[in-house]
CSV table of C-alpha atoms and ligand atoms in Angstrom, one decimal:
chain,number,residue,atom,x,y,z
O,1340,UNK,CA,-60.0,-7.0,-38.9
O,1341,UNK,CA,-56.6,-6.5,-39.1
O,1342,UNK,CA,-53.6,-8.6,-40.2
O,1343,UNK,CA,-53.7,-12.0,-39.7
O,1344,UNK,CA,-50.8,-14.8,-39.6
O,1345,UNK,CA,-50.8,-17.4,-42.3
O,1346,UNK,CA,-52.5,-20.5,-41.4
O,1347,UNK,CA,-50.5,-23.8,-41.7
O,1348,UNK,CA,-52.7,-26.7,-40.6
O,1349,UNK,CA,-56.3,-27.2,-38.6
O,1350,UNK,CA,-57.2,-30.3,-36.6
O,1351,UNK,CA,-60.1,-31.0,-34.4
O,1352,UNK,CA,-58.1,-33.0,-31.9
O,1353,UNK,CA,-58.6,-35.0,-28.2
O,1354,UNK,CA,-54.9,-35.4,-27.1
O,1355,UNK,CA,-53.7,-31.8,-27.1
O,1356,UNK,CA,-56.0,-30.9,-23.5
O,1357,UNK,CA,-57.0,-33.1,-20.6
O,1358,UNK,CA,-59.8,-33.7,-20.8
O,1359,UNK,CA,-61.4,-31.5,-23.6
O,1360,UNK,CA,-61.7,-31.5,-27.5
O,1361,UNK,CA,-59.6,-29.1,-29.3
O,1362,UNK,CA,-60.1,-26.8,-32.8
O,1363,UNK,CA,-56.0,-26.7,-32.9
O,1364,UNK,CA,-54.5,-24.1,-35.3
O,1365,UNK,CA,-51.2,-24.3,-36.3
O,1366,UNK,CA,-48.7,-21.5,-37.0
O,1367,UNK,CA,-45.5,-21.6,-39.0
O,1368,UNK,CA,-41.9,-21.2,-38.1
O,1369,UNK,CA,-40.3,-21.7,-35.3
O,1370,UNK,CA,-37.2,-19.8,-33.4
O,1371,UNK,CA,-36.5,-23.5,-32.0
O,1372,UNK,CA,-34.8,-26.1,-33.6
O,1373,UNK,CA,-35.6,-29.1,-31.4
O,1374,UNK,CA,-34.4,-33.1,-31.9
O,1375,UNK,CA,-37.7,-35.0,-32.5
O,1376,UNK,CA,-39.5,-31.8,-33.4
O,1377,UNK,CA,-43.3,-33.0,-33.6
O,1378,UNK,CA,-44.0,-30.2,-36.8
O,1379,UNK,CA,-40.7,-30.2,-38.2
O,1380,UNK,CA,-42.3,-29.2,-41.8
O,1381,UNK,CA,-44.5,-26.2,-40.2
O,1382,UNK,CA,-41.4,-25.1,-38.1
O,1383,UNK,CA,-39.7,-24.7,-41.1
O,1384,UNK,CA,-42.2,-22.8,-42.7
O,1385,UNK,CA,-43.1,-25.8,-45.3
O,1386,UNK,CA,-46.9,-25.8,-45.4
O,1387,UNK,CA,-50.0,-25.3,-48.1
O,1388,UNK,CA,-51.7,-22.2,-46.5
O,1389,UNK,CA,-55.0,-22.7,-45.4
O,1390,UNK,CA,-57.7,-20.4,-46.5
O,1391,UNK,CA,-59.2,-18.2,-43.7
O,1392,UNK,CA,-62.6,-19.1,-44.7
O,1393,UNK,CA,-61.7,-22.9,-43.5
O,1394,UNK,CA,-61.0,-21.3,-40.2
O,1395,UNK,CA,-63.9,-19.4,-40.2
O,1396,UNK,CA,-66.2,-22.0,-41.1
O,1397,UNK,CA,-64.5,-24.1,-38.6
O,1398,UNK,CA,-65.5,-22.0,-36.1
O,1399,UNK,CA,-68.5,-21.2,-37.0
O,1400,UNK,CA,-69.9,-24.8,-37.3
O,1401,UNK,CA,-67.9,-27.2,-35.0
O,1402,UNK,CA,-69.5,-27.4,-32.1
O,1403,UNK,CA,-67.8,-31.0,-30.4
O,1404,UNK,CA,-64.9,-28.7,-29.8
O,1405,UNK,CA,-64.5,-27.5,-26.5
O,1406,UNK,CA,-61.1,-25.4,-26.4
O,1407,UNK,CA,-59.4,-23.3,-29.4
O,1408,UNK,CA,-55.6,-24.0,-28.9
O,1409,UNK,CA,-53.4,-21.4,-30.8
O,1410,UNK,CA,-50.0,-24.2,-31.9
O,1411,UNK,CA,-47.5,-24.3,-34.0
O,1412,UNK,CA,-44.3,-23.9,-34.5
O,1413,UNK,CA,-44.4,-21.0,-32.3
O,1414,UNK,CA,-47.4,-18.9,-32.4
O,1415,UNK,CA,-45.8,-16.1,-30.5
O,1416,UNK,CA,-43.3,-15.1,-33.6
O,1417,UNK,CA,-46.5,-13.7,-35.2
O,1418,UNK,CA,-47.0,-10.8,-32.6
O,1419,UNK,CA,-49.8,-8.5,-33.6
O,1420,UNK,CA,-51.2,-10.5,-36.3
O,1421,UNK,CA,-51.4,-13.5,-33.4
O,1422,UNK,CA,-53.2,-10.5,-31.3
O,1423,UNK,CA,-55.8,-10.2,-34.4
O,1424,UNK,CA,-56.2,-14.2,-34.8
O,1425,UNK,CA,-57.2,-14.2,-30.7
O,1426,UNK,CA,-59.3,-11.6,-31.5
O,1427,UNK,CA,-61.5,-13.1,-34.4
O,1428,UNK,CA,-61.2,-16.3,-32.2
O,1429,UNK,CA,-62.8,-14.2,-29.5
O,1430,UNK,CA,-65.6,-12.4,-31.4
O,1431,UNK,CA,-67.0,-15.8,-33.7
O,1432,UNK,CA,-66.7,-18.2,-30.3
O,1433,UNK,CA,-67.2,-16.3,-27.2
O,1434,UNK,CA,-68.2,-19.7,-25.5
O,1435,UNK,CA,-64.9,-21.4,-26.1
O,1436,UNK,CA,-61.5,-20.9,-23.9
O,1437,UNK,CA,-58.4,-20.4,-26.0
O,1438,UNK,CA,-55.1,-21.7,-25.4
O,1439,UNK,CA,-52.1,-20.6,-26.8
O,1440,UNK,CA,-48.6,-22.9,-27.0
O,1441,UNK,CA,-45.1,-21.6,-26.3
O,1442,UNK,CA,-41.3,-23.0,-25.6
O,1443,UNK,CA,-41.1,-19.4,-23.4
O,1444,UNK,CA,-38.9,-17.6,-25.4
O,1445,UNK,CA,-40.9,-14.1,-26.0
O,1446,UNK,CA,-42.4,-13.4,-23.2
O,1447,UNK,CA,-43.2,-9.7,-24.1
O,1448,UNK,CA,-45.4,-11.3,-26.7
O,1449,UNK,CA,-47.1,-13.8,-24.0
O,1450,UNK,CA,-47.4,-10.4,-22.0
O,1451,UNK,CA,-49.3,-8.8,-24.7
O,1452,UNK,CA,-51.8,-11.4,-25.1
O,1453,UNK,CA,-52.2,-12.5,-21.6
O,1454,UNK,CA,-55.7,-10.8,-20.9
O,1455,UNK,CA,-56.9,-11.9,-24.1
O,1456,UNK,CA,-56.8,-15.6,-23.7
O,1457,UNK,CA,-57.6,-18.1,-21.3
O,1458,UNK,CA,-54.2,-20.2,-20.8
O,1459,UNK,CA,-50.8,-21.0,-22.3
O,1460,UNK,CA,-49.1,-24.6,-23.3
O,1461,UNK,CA,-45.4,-24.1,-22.2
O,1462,UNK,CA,-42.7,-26.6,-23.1
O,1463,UNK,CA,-40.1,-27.3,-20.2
O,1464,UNK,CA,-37.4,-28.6,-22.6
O,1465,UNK,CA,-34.8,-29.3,-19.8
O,1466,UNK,CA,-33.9,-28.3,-16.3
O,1467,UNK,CA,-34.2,-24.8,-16.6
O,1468,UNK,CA,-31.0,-23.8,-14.7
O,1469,UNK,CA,-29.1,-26.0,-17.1
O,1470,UNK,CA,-28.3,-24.3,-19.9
O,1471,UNK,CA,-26.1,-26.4,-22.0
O,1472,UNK,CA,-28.9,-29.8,-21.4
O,1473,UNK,CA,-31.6,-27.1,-22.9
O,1474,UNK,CA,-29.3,-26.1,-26.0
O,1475,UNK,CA,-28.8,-29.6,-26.7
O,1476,UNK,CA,-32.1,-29.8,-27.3
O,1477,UNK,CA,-33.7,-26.5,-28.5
O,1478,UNK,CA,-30.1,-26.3,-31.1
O,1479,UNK,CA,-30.8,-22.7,-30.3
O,1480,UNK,CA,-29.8,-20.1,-27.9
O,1481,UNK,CA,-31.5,-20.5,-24.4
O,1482,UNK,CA,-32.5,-17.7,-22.1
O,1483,UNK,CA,-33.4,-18.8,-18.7
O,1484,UNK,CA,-34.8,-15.5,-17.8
O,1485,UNK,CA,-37.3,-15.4,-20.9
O,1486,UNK,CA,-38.3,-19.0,-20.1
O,1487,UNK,CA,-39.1,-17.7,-15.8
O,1488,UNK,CA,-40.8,-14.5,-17.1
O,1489,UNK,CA,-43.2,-16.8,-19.2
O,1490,UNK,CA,-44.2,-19.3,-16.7
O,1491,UNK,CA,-45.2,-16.9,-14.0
O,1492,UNK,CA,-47.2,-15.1,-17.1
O,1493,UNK,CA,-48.7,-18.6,-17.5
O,1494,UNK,CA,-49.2,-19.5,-14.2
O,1495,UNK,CA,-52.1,-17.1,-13.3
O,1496,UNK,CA,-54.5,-18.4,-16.1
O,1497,UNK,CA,-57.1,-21.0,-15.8
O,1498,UNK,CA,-55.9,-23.6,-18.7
O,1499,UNK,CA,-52.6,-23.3,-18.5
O,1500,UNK,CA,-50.6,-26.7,-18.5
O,1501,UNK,CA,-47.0,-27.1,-18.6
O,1502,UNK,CA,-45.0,-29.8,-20.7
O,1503,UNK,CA,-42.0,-31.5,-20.6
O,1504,UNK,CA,-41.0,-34.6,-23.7
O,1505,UNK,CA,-39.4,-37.4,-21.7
O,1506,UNK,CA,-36.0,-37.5,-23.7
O,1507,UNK,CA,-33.7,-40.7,-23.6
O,1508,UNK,CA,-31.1,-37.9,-22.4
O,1509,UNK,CA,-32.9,-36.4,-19.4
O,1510,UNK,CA,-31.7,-38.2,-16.3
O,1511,UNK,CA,-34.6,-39.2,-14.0
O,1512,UNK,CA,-32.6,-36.2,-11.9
O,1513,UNK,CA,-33.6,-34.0,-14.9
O,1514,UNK,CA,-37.0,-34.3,-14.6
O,1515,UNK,CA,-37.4,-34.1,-10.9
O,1516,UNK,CA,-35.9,-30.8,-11.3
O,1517,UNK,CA,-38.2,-30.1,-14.1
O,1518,UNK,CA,-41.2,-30.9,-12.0
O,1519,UNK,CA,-39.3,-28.8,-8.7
O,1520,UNK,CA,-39.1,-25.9,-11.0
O,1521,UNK,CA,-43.0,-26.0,-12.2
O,1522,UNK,CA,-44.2,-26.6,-8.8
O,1523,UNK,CA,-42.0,-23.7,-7.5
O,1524,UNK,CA,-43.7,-21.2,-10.3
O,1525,UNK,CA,-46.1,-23.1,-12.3
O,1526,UNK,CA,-49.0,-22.0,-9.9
O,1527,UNK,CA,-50.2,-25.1,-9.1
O,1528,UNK,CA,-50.8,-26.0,-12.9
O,1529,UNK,CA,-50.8,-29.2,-14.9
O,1530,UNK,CA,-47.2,-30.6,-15.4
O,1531,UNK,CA,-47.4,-33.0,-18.7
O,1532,UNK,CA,-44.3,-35.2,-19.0
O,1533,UNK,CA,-44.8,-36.8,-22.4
O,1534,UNK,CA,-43.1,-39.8,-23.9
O,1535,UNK,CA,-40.3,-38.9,-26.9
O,1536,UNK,CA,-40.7,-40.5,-30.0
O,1537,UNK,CA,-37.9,-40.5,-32.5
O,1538,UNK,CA,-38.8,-38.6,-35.8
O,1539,UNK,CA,-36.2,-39.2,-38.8
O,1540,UNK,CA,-34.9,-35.8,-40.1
E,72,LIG,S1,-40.3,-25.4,-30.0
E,72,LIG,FE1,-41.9,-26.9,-30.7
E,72,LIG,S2,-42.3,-26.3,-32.8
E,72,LIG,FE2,-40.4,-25.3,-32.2
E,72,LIG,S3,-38.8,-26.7,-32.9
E,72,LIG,FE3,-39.2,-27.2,-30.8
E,72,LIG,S4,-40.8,-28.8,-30.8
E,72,LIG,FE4,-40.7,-27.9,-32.9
């Protein structure tokens, strides 16, 4: 087994995929900085590491779960070692799909792991075209090619689903450009608009 990121958090969940239960492991750090992050702590890399044998056992023993989803943060910072995780994923639960989130910024990573897992989660922040409404919220750079490149890798896989958080600044304009843009690339996917919830920083 090779290396393996460091786990932050694990929840058995049944809000994170329509219609399924989820074993969701979360990642640290993030290359995002967004207003209302949902994980601010494990984007920041402030998290209690949890043992790999918690994983394991998790996996070897919870059988309501009916999807592994791969969260974070943002998994795809981890590279190889996220390869590895898929992989141990792959040989202790051959029956279960695995999901993997993103807000599309690496998509050489999501090309890497593509064939290895069964869909993606990506976060449509903003209209896509609009770069200055997606930097307001990311407070990072954006790059609208990264974000195209991931969707179509996304598009072709059986659970992908794409998301959007309704913020109080996206116009109802924003979002029918946000759904435009999914339909136009998502392959026919799952669009997700979600409501925002203010989180105190
Ligand atoms: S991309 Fe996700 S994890 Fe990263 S800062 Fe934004 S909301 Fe948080």
């Amino acid at each position: 087994m090779g290396d393996l990121p460091k786990i932050a958090s694990l929840l058995t969940s049944t809000i994170d995929h329509p219609g399924m239960i989820s074993l969701n492991i979360y990642l640290p750090y993030c290359n995002f900085n967004c207003i209302g992050c949902h994980n601010r702590a494990i984007a920041k890399g402030k998290f209690n590491e949890i043992p790999l044998e918690k994983l394991i056992w998790e996996l070897d023993n919870n059988f309501i779960v009916d999807i592994v989803i791969i969260t974070g943060g943002e998994p795809a910072l981890h590279g190889a070692k996220l390869l590895n995780l898929i992989d141990l994923i792959r040989k202790r639960r051959g029956d279960l799909p695995i999901r993997v989130d993103s807000n599309g910024s690496l998509p050489d990573i999501l090309e890497m792991i593509a064939c290895h897992v069964d869909g993606f989660a990506i976060d449509i922040k903003a209209p896509p075209f609009d770069r200055d409404k997606y930097e307001k919220t990311i407070r990072a750079r954006f790059c609208p090619d990264d974000l195209m490149r991931s969707v179509k890798i996304a598009s072709g896989l059986p659970y992908t689903i794409f998301r959007t958080v309704k913020y109080p600044w996206l116009t109802e304009d924003d979002l029918e450009e946000i759904r435009r843009f999914v339909s136009t690339y998502g392959g026919g996917k799952p669009h997700l608009v979600n409501p925002y919830f203010e989180v105190i920083e």
